[in-house]
C-alpha cells in the first residue's frame, strides 16, 4: 500500500480562495455578524445622543401636541454605521421624560400626583439615517409610556383656552427672561414655540450639527377667521458644535387634535432650500409614532 500524498500546493491555494469568497459572501448576506464590524471612521462624538435628540424633534413635531412634548433622559443602547457613499445610520433605544414635568398644571389635583409622576418617563426606539452633509435626517421612531390620549387632549384644550384668553397684542420681550425665568402665564406661549421649533431643529439637524431652543425673543398673535391659534414668533436656536446662536422666524398655526402647520426662515449664510421650509403634519401618525 502506497503512502498518501499530501495535497498539491495549487489545490491548497484553490481551497483557501474558495473559503475566503464564502466568508465574504456570508458577511454581505448577514451584516450583523462579527465578520462585518461597524464602520467607526467618520462618526462624530456623541452620535447616539445626537440621533436621539433628532428623533425627539421629529417625534414632538409629528405629535403636534404641547402636552405630548418629550425630552431626552438617556440613551440605553445603540449602534451606528457609516457608508462613505450614502451617510450614517443609527439604531438606538433611549428613555424620555415629559417636558416641563416639574411644573404640574394647575388643574392636576393632589391625588393624581403619583400617576403624573409615572407618566413622566417613557421609552423610544428609533432608526435615524443622516445623509452625507445633508440636513433633515430620515427618522422612524416608536415610543411607549406616553400620556393617555384623552388626558393629552384635555390638557391641550385647556392650554388652548388659556392662550385664547391672553390680551392682544402680546408685548413680550423675551422668554425666558434675563434670569432664566418663565412667567407661568407665558408658559403656553413657550410650549407652542418649542413645538414649532421642533420642526425647524429636525430639518436643520445633520450628523455634525444639532440644535436646541435657547430663547423666544418676540411673539405676535395674528387674527384668524377660524378658531385656531396663529402666531408669528422669533426664536434663538443654539447650535452646539459651533456654539452659534441662530435667529429663526417661525409662523405656527395650531388647533388641538388638528394638523400642525409650520413655516420658517432662519438668518444664516446657507442655501435658501436649507434656510427655510414649510410643513404640515397630523397629530395622528401611526406609521412613525405608536400609542397615538
PDB file of N, CA and C in Angstrom, residues 78-169:
ATOM      1  N   UNK A  78     -27.302  51.440  21.465  1.00  0.00           N
ATOM      2  CA  UNK A  78     -27.363  51.878  20.075  1.00  0.00           C
ATOM      3  C   UNK A  78     -26.148  51.435  19.292  1.00  0.00           C
ATOM      4  N   UNK A  79     -26.314  51.401  17.988  1.00  0.00           N
ATOM      5  CA  UNK A  79     -25.227  51.068  17.066  1.00  0.00           C
ATOM      6  C   UNK A  79     -25.277  52.037  15.899  1.00  0.00           C
ATOM      7  N   UNK A  80     -24.120  52.318  15.329  1.00  0.00           N
ATOM      8  CA  UNK A  80     -24.051  53.253  14.210  1.00  0.00           C
ATOM      9  C   UNK A  80     -23.096  52.719  13.160  1.00  0.00           C
ATOM     10  N   UNK A  81     -23.452  52.950  11.896  1.00  0.00           N
ATOM     11  CA  UNK A  81     -22.618  52.547  10.777  1.00  0.00           C
ATOM     12  C   UNK A  81     -22.449  53.726   9.827  1.00  0.00           C
ATOM     13  N   UNK A  82     -21.329  53.756   9.151  1.00  0.00           N
ATOM     14  CA  UNK A  82     -21.062  54.794   8.160  1.00  0.00           C
ATOM     15  C   UNK A  82     -20.884  54.146   6.800  1.00  0.00           C
ATOM     16  N   UNK A  83     -21.647  54.621   5.838  1.00  0.00           N
ATOM     17  CA  UNK A  83     -21.456  54.272   4.433  1.00  0.00           C
ATOM     18  C   UNK A  83     -20.857  55.505   3.767  1.00  0.00           C
ATOM     19  N   UNK A  84     -19.602  55.459   3.338  1.00  0.00           N
ATOM     20  CA  UNK A  84     -18.962  56.659   2.775  1.00  0.00           C
ATOM     21  C   UNK A  84     -19.728  57.262   1.609  1.00  0.00           C
ATOM     22  N   UNK A  85     -20.484  56.438   0.883  1.00  0.00           N
ATOM     23  CA  UNK A  85     -21.211  56.937  -0.272  1.00  0.00           C
ATOM     24  C   UNK A  85     -22.588  57.483   0.079  1.00  0.00           C
ATOM     25  N   UNK A  86     -23.189  56.996   1.163  1.00  0.00           N
ATOM     26  CA  UNK A  86     -24.573  57.355   1.484  1.00  0.00           C
ATOM     27  C   UNK A  86     -24.701  58.237   2.721  1.00  0.00           C
ATOM     28  N   UNK A  87     -24.124  57.800   3.836  1.00  0.00           N
ATOM     29  CA  UNK A  87     -24.276  58.553   5.077  1.00  0.00           C
ATOM     30  C   UNK A  87     -24.129  57.671   6.290  1.00  0.00           C
ATOM     31  N   UNK A  88     -24.788  58.062   7.360  1.00  0.00           N
ATOM     32  CA  UNK A  88     -24.648  57.381   8.651  1.00  0.00           C
ATOM     33  C   UNK A  88     -26.008  56.886   9.123  1.00  0.00           C
ATOM     34  N   UNK A  89     -26.086  55.623   9.502  1.00  0.00           N
ATOM     35  CA  UNK A  89     -27.317  55.043  10.036  1.00  0.00           C
ATOM     36  C   UNK A  89     -27.123  54.724  11.516  1.00  0.00           C
ATOM     37  N   UNK A  90     -28.113  55.104  12.333  1.00  0.00           N
ATOM     38  CA  UNK A  90     -28.059  54.871  13.770  1.00  0.00           C
ATOM     39  C   UNK A  90     -29.339  54.162  14.200  1.00  0.00           C
ATOM     40  N   UNK A  91     -29.198  53.031  14.873  1.00  0.00           N
ATOM     41  CA  UNK A  91     -30.320  52.339  15.501  1.00  0.00           C
ATOM     42  C   UNK A  91     -30.113  52.408  17.014  1.00  0.00           C
ATOM     43  N   UNK A  92     -31.118  52.862  17.739  1.00  0.00           N
ATOM     44  CA  UNK A  92     -30.905  53.071  19.170  1.00  0.00           C
ATOM     45  C   UNK A  92     -32.199  52.958  19.962  1.00  0.00           C
ATOM     46  N   UNK A  93     -32.012  52.799  21.275  1.00  0.00           N
ATOM     47  CA  UNK A  93     -33.103  52.789  22.253  1.00  0.00           C
ATOM     48  C   UNK A  93     -32.757  53.828  23.309  1.00  0.00           C
ATOM     49  N   UNK A  94     -33.735  54.689  23.654  1.00  0.00           N
ATOM     50  CA  UNK A  94     -33.462  55.740  24.628  1.00  0.00           C
ATOM     51  C   UNK A  94     -34.709  56.006  25.467  1.00  0.00           C
ATOM     52  N   UNK A  95     -34.480  56.609  26.627  1.00  0.00           N
ATOM     53  CA  UNK A  95     -35.576  56.952  27.523  1.00  0.00           C
ATOM     54  C   UNK A  95     -35.873  58.443  27.423  1.00  0.00           C
ATOM     55  N   UNK A  96     -37.122  58.795  27.725  1.00  0.00           N
ATOM     56  CA  UNK A  96     -37.548  60.188  27.651  1.00  0.00           C
ATOM     57  C   UNK A  96     -38.272  60.567  28.938  1.00  0.00           C
ATOM     58  N   UNK A  97     -38.464  61.862  29.114  1.00  0.00           N
ATOM     59  CA  UNK A  97     -39.311  62.355  30.183  1.00  0.00           C
ATOM     60  C   UNK A  97     -40.173  63.484  29.650  1.00  0.00           C
ATOM     61  N   UNK A  98     -41.289  63.699  30.294  1.00  0.00           N
ATOM     62  CA  UNK A  98     -42.210  64.726  29.833  1.00  0.00           C
ATOM     63  C   UNK A  98     -41.590  66.099  29.997  1.00  0.00           C
ATOM     64  N   UNK A  99     -41.732  66.939  28.976  1.00  0.00           N
ATOM     65  CA  UNK A  99     -41.166  68.278  29.015  1.00  0.00           C
ATOM     66  C   UNK A  99     -41.840  69.105  30.101  1.00  0.00           C
ATOM     67  N   UNK A 100     -41.035  69.835  30.882  1.00  0.00           N
ATOM     68  CA  UNK A 100     -41.553  70.648  31.990  1.00  0.00           C
ATOM     69  C   UNK A 100     -42.351  69.825  32.990  1.00  0.00           C
ATOM     70  N   UNK A 101     -41.921  68.582  33.201  1.00  0.00           N
ATOM     71  CA  UNK A 101     -42.660  67.715  34.114  1.00  0.00           C
ATOM     72  C   UNK A 101     -42.588  68.193  35.559  1.00  0.00           C
ATOM     73  N   UNK A 102     -41.604  69.058  35.845  1.00  0.00           N
ATOM     74  CA  UNK A 102     -41.517  69.555  37.222  1.00  0.00           C
ATOM     75  C   UNK A 102     -42.590  70.596  37.512  1.00  0.00           C
ATOM     76  N   UNK A 103     -43.230  71.103  36.461  1.00  0.00           N
ATOM     77  CA  UNK A 103     -44.262  72.124  36.643  1.00  0.00           C
ATOM     78  C   UNK A 103     -45.617  71.531  36.315  1.00  0.00           C
ATOM     79  N   UNK A 104     -46.306  71.024  37.321  1.00  0.00           N
ATOM     80  CA  UNK A 104     -47.604  70.410  37.095  1.00  0.00           C
ATOM     81  C   UNK A 104     -48.647  71.472  36.768  1.00  0.00           C
ATOM     82  N   UNK A 105     -49.542  71.195  35.814  1.00  0.00           N
ATOM     83  CA  UNK A 105     -50.604  72.143  35.506  1.00  0.00           C
ATOM     84  C   UNK A 105     -51.501  72.392  36.709  1.00  0.00           C
ATOM     85  N   UNK A 106     -52.103  73.555  36.759  1.00  0.00           N
ATOM     86  CA  UNK A 106     -52.919  73.932  37.905  1.00  0.00           C
ATOM     87  C   UNK A 106     -54.139  73.057  38.078  1.00  0.00           C
ATOM     88  N   UNK A 107     -54.556  72.367  37.025  1.00  0.00           N
ATOM     89  CA  UNK A 107     -55.765  71.558  37.147  1.00  0.00           C
ATOM     90  C   UNK A 107     -55.482  70.139  37.641  1.00  0.00           C
ATOM     91  N   UNK A 108     -54.221  69.808  37.912  1.00  0.00           N
ATOM     92  CA  UNK A 108     -53.900  68.490  38.435  1.00  0.00           C
ATOM     93  C   UNK A 108     -54.105  68.481  39.946  1.00  0.00           C
ATOM     94  N   UNK A 109     -54.947  67.592  40.441  1.00  0.00           N
ATOM     95  CA  UNK A 109     -55.218  67.505  41.872  1.00  0.00           C
ATOM     96  C   UNK A 109     -54.166  66.651  42.558  1.00  0.00           C
ATOM     97  N   UNK A 110     -54.115  66.759  43.886  1.00  0.00           N
ATOM     98  CA  UNK A 110     -53.058  66.085  44.639  1.00  0.00           C
ATOM     99  C   UNK A 110     -53.131  64.572  44.512  1.00  0.00           C
ATOM    100  N   UNK A 111     -54.314  64.008  44.410  1.00  0.00           N
ATOM    101  CA  UNK A 111     -54.399  62.554  44.358  1.00  0.00           C
ATOM    102  C   UNK A 111     -53.963  61.991  43.004  1.00  0.00           C
ATOM    103  N   UNK A 112     -53.735  62.861  42.021  1.00  0.00           N
ATOM    104  CA  UNK A 112     -53.240  62.413  40.726  1.00  0.00           C
ATOM    105  C   UNK A 112     -51.731  62.571  40.595  1.00  0.00           C
ATOM    106  N   UNK A 113     -51.074  63.099  41.621  1.00  0.00           N
ATOM    107  CA  UNK A 113     -49.645  63.387  41.517  1.00  0.00           C
ATOM    108  C   UNK A 113     -48.824  62.127  41.278  1.00  0.00           C
ATOM    109  N   UNK A 114     -49.181  61.014  41.936  1.00  0.00           N
ATOM    110  CA  UNK A 114     -48.434  59.781  41.743  1.00  0.00           C
ATOM    111  C   UNK A 114     -48.558  59.297  40.310  1.00  0.00           C
ATOM    112  N   UNK A 115     -49.759  59.337  39.765  1.00  0.00           N
ATOM    113  CA  UNK A 115     -49.964  58.935  38.389  1.00  0.00           C
ATOM    114  C   UNK A 115     -49.215  59.854  37.438  1.00  0.00           C
ATOM    115  N   UNK A 116     -49.202  61.159  37.748  1.00  0.00           N
ATOM    116  CA  UNK A 116     -48.472  62.110  36.919  1.00  0.00           C
ATOM    117  C   UNK A 116     -46.976  61.781  36.907  1.00  0.00           C
ATOM    118  N   UNK A 117     -46.445  61.410  38.093  1.00  0.00           N
ATOM    119  CA  UNK A 117     -45.025  61.085  38.179  1.00  0.00           C
ATOM    120  C   UNK A 117     -44.690  59.881  37.308  1.00  0.00           C
ATOM    121  N   UNK A 118     -45.596  58.884  37.264  1.00  0.00           N
ATOM    122  CA  UNK A 118     -45.355  57.698  36.454  1.00  0.00           C
ATOM    123  C   UNK A 118     -45.388  58.021  34.966  1.00  0.00           C
ATOM    124  N   UNK A 119     -46.139  59.056  34.577  1.00  0.00           N
ATOM    125  CA  UNK A 119     -46.245  59.427  33.175  1.00  0.00           C
ATOM    126  C   UNK A 119     -44.993  60.125  32.648  1.00  0.00           C
ATOM    127  N   UNK A 120     -44.157  60.596  33.548  1.00  0.00           N
ATOM    128  CA  UNK A 120     -43.035  61.431  33.100  1.00  0.00           C
ATOM    129  C   UNK A 120     -42.020  60.654  32.290  1.00  0.00           C
ATOM    130  N   UNK A 121     -41.892  59.350  32.565  1.00  0.00           N
ATOM    131  CA  UNK A 121     -40.873  58.555  31.903  1.00  0.00           C
ATOM    132  C   UNK A 121     -41.467  57.801  30.721  1.00  0.00           C
ATOM    133  N   UNK A 122     -40.676  57.619  29.692  1.00  0.00           N
ATOM    134  CA  UNK A 122     -41.078  56.855  28.523  1.00  0.00           C
ATOM    135  C   UNK A 122     -39.866  56.212  27.884  1.00  0.00           C
ATOM    136  N   UNK A 123     -40.112  55.380  26.872  1.00  0.00           N
ATOM    137  CA  UNK A 123     -39.024  54.690  26.200  1.00  0.00           C
ATOM    138  C   UNK A 123     -39.289  54.709  24.702  1.00  0.00           C
ATOM    139  N   UNK A 124     -38.239  54.943  23.923  1.00  0.00           N
ATOM    140  CA  UNK A 124     -38.371  55.029  22.472  1.00  0.00           C
ATOM    141  C   UNK A 124     -37.292  54.185  21.801  1.00  0.00           C
ATOM    142  N   UNK A 125     -37.641  53.641  20.659  1.00  0.00           N
ATOM    143  CA  UNK A 125     -36.653  53.025  19.765  1.00  0.00           C
ATOM    144  C   UNK A 125     -36.739  53.754  18.437  1.00  0.00           C
ATOM    145  N   UNK A 126     -35.608  53.949  17.791  1.00  0.00           N
ATOM    146  CA  UNK A 126     -35.596  54.760  16.575  1.00  0.00           C
ATOM    147  C   UNK A 126     -34.521  54.284  15.611  1.00  0.00           C
ATOM    148  N   UNK A 127     -34.801  54.521  14.337  1.00  0.00           N
ATOM    149  CA  UNK A 127     -33.802  54.381  13.281  1.00  0.00           C
ATOM    150  C   UNK A 127     -33.630  55.762  12.669  1.00  0.00           C
ATOM    151  N   UNK A 128     -32.410  56.261  12.692  1.00  0.00           N
ATOM    152  CA  UNK A 128     -32.105  57.602  12.187  1.00  0.00           C
ATOM    153  C   UNK A 128     -31.042  57.467  11.099  1.00  0.00           C
ATOM    154  N   UNK A 129     -31.346  58.039   9.936  1.00  0.00           N
ATOM    155  CA  UNK A 129     -30.380  57.991   8.843  1.00  0.00           C
ATOM    156  C   UNK A 129     -29.986  59.406   8.443  1.00  0.00           C
ATOM    157  N   UNK A 130     -28.707  59.716   8.606  1.00  0.00           N
ATOM    158  CA  UNK A 130     -28.150  61.014   8.224  1.00  0.00           C
ATOM    159  C   UNK A 130     -27.528  60.901   6.833  1.00  0.00           C
ATOM    160  N   UNK A 131     -28.062  61.650   5.884  1.00  0.00           N
ATOM    161  CA  UNK A 131     -27.454  61.696   4.565  1.00  0.00           C
ATOM    162  C   UNK A 131     -26.166  62.508   4.643  1.00  0.00           C
ATOM    163  N   UNK A 132     -25.198  62.148   3.837  1.00  0.00           N
ATOM    164  CA  UNK A 132     -23.898  62.824   3.875  1.00  0.00           C
ATOM    165  C   UNK A 132     -24.040  64.327   3.708  1.00  0.00           C
ATOM    166  N   UNK A 133     -23.636  65.061   4.754  1.00  0.00           N
ATOM    167  CA  UNK A 133     -23.604  66.525   4.736  1.00  0.00           C
ATOM    168  C   UNK A 133     -24.966  67.154   4.406  1.00  0.00           C
ATOM    169  N   UNK A 134     -26.060  66.426   4.630  1.00  0.00           N
ATOM    170  CA  UNK A 134     -27.389  66.940   4.328  1.00  0.00           C
ATOM    171  C   UNK A 134     -28.214  67.040   5.608  1.00  0.00           C
ATOM    172  N   UNK A 135     -29.059  68.082   5.719  1.00  0.00           N
ATOM    173  CA  UNK A 135     -29.937  68.186   6.883  1.00  0.00           C
ATOM    174  C   UNK A 135     -31.162  67.296   6.730  1.00  0.00           C
ATOM    175  N   UNK A 136     -32.089  67.404   7.702  1.00  0.00           N
ATOM    176  CA  UNK A 136     -33.361  66.669   7.705  1.00  0.00           C
ATOM    177  C   UNK A 136     -33.145  65.155   7.641  1.00  0.00           C
ATOM    178  N   UNK A 137     -32.646  64.536   8.719  1.00  0.00           N
ATOM    179  CA  UNK A 137     -32.434  63.086   8.711  1.00  0.00           C
ATOM    180  C   UNK A 137     -33.751  62.331   8.578  1.00  0.00           C
ATOM    181  N   UNK A 138     -33.684  61.171   7.928  1.00  0.00           N
ATOM    182  CA  UNK A 138     -34.848  60.288   7.819  1.00  0.00           C
ATOM    183  C   UNK A 138     -35.002  59.545   9.137  1.00  0.00           C
ATOM    184  N   UNK A 139     -36.214  59.561   9.702  1.00  0.00           N
ATOM    185  CA  UNK A 139     -36.417  59.038  11.054  1.00  0.00           C
ATOM    186  C   UNK A 139     -37.660  58.169  11.110  1.00  0.00           C
ATOM    187  N   UNK A 140     -37.537  57.032  11.778  1.00  0.00           N
ATOM    188  CA  UNK A 140     -38.674  56.207  12.158  1.00  0.00           C
ATOM    189  C   UNK A 140     -38.552  55.963  13.658  1.00  0.00           C
ATOM    190  N   UNK A 141     -39.513  56.445  14.437  1.00  0.00           N
ATOM    191  CA  UNK A 141     -39.420  56.366  15.893  1.00  0.00           C
ATOM    192  C   UNK A 141     -40.712  55.813  16.472  1.00  0.00           C
ATOM    193  N   UNK A 142     -40.587  54.947  17.468  1.00  0.00           N
ATOM    194  CA  UNK A 142     -41.714  54.366  18.179  1.00  0.00           C
ATOM    195  C   UNK A 142     -41.500  54.577  19.670  1.00  0.00           C
ATOM    196  N   UNK A 143     -42.505  55.139  20.349  1.00  0.00           N
ATOM    197  CA  UNK A 143     -42.386  55.452  21.773  1.00  0.00           C
ATOM    198  C   UNK A 143     -43.513  54.812  22.564  1.00  0.00           C
ATOM    199  N   UNK A 144     -43.203  54.435  23.792  1.00  0.00           N
ATOM    200  CA  UNK A 144     -44.189  53.893  24.718  1.00  0.00           C
ATOM    201  C   UNK A 144     -44.104  54.666  26.032  1.00  0.00           C
ATOM    202  N   UNK A 145     -45.078  54.427  26.913  1.00  0.00           N
ATOM    203  CA  UNK A 145     -45.091  55.099  28.203  1.00  0.00           C
ATOM    204  C   UNK A 145     -45.525  56.542  28.102  1.00  0.00           C
ATOM    205  N   UNK A 146     -46.392  56.860  27.128  1.00  0.00           N
ATOM    206  CA  UNK A 146     -46.831  58.228  26.910  1.00  0.00           C
ATOM    207  C   UNK A 146     -48.128  58.512  27.668  1.00  0.00           C
ATOM    208  N   UNK A 147     -48.434  59.784  27.803  1.00  0.00           N
ATOM    209  CA  UNK A 147     -49.679  60.186  28.430  1.00  0.00           C
ATOM    210  C   UNK A 147     -50.851  59.700  27.597  1.00  0.00           C
ATOM    211  N   UNK A 148     -51.918  59.250  28.267  1.00  0.00           N
ATOM    212  CA  UNK A 148     -53.083  58.754  27.553  1.00  0.00           C
ATOM    213  C   UNK A 148     -53.658  59.826  26.644  1.00  0.00           C
ATOM    214  N   UNK A 149     -54.206  59.370  25.526  1.00  0.00           N
ATOM    215  CA  UNK A 149     -54.694  60.286  24.508  1.00  0.00           C
ATOM    216  C   UNK A 149     -55.762  61.236  25.055  1.00  0.00           C
ATOM    217  N   UNK A 150     -56.727  60.733  25.815  1.00  0.00           N
ATOM    218  CA  UNK A 150     -57.800  61.578  26.332  1.00  0.00           C
ATOM    219  C   UNK A 150     -57.250  62.644  27.273  1.00  0.00           C
ATOM    220  N   UNK A 151     -56.308  62.268  28.100  1.00  0.00           N
ATOM    221  CA  UNK A 151     -55.711  63.223  29.042  1.00  0.00           C
ATOM    222  C   UNK A 151     -54.889  64.270  28.302  1.00  0.00           C
ATOM    223  N   UNK A 152     -54.199  63.829  27.254  1.00  0.00           N
ATOM    224  CA  UNK A 152     -53.405  64.751  26.451  1.00  0.00           C
ATOM    225  C   UNK A 152     -54.311  65.767  25.743  1.00  0.00           C
ATOM    226  N   UNK A 153     -55.423  65.300  25.206  1.00  0.00           N
ATOM    227  CA  UNK A 153     -56.358  66.193  24.539  1.00  0.00           C
ATOM    228  C   UNK A 153     -56.979  67.183  25.516  1.00  0.00           C
ATOM    229  N   UNK A 154     -57.251  66.731  26.740  1.00  0.00           N
ATOM    230  CA  UNK A 154     -57.812  67.622  27.756  1.00  0.00           C
ATOM    231  C   UNK A 154     -56.829  68.740  28.089  1.00  0.00           C
ATOM    232  N   UNK A 155     -55.579  68.387  28.263  1.00  0.00           N
ATOM    233  CA  UNK A 155     -54.566  69.396  28.589  1.00  0.00           C
ATOM    234  C   UNK A 155     -54.362  70.371  27.430  1.00  0.00           C
ATOM    235  N   UNK A 156     -54.348  69.821  26.208  1.00  0.00           N
ATOM    236  CA  UNK A 156     -54.183  70.696  25.041  1.00  0.00           C
ATOM    237  C   UNK A 156     -55.326  71.700  24.952  1.00  0.00           C
ATOM    238  N   UNK A 157     -56.540  71.256  25.225  1.00  0.00           N
ATOM    239  CA  UNK A 157     -57.684  72.158  25.119  1.00  0.00           C
ATOM    240  C   UNK A 157     -57.631  73.238  26.200  1.00  0.00           C
ATOM    241  N   UNK A 158     -57.210  72.872  27.397  1.00  0.00           N
ATOM    242  CA  UNK A 158     -57.082  73.865  28.469  1.00  0.00           C
ATOM    243  C   UNK A 158     -55.994  74.883  28.126  1.00  0.00           C
ATOM    244  N   UNK A 159     -54.883  74.400  27.549  1.00  0.00           N
ATOM    245  CA  UNK A 159     -53.833  75.317  27.118  1.00  0.00           C
ATOM    246  C   UNK A 159     -54.359  76.227  26.002  1.00  0.00           C
ATOM    247  N   UNK A 160     -55.125  75.656  25.097  1.00  0.00           N
ATOM    248  CA  UNK A 160     -55.705  76.429  24.004  1.00  0.00           C
ATOM    249  C   UNK A 160     -56.592  77.557  24.541  1.00  0.00           C
ATOM    250  N   UNK A 161     -57.445  77.244  25.518  1.00  0.00           N
ATOM    251  CA  UNK A 161     -58.310  78.263  26.096  1.00  0.00           C
ATOM    252  C   UNK A 161     -57.493  79.337  26.801  1.00  0.00           C
ATOM    253  N   UNK A 162     -56.412  78.938  27.484  1.00  0.00           N
ATOM    254  CA  UNK A 162     -55.573  79.899  28.183  1.00  0.00           C
ATOM    255  C   UNK A 162     -54.923  80.874  27.199  1.00  0.00           C
ATOM    256  N   UNK A 163     -54.462  80.369  26.059  1.00  0.00           N
ATOM    257  CA  UNK A 163     -53.844  81.229  25.056  1.00  0.00           C
ATOM    258  C   UNK A 163     -54.884  82.152  24.429  1.00  0.00           C
ATOM    259  N   UNK A 164     -56.057  81.621  24.161  1.00  0.00           N
ATOM    260  CA  UNK A 164     -57.106  82.422  23.549  1.00  0.00           C
ATOM    261  C   UNK A 164     -57.536  83.573  24.453  1.00  0.00           C
ATOM    262  N   UNK A 165     -57.383  83.418  25.764  1.00  0.00           N
ATOM    263  CA  UNK A 165     -57.797  84.449  26.707  1.00  0.00           C
ATOM    264  C   UNK A 165     -56.732  85.512  26.932  1.00  0.00           C
ATOM    265  N   UNK A 166     -55.530  85.314  26.355  1.00  0.00           N
ATOM    266  CA  UNK A 166     -54.481  86.314  26.511  1.00  0.00           C
ATOM    267  C   UNK A 166     -54.867  87.605  25.800  1.00  0.00           C
ATOM    268  N   UNK A 167     -54.442  88.730  26.377  1.00  0.00           N
ATOM    269  CA  UNK A 167     -54.736  90.020  25.764  1.00  0.00           C
ATOM    270  C   UNK A 167     -53.888  90.197  24.502  1.00  0.00           C
ATOM    271  N   UNK A 168     -54.484  90.782  23.511  1.00  0.00           N
ATOM    272  CA  UNK A 168     -53.794  91.010  22.255  1.00  0.00           C
ATOM    273  C   UNK A 168     -53.709  92.520  21.991  1.00  0.00           C
ATOM    274  N   UNK A 169     -52.618  93.050  21.446  1.00  0.00           N
ATOM    275  CA  UNK A 169     -51.441  92.290  21.014  1.00  0.00           C
ATOM    276  C   UNK A 169     -50.521  91.947  22.176  1.00  0.00           C
TER     277      UNK A 169
END
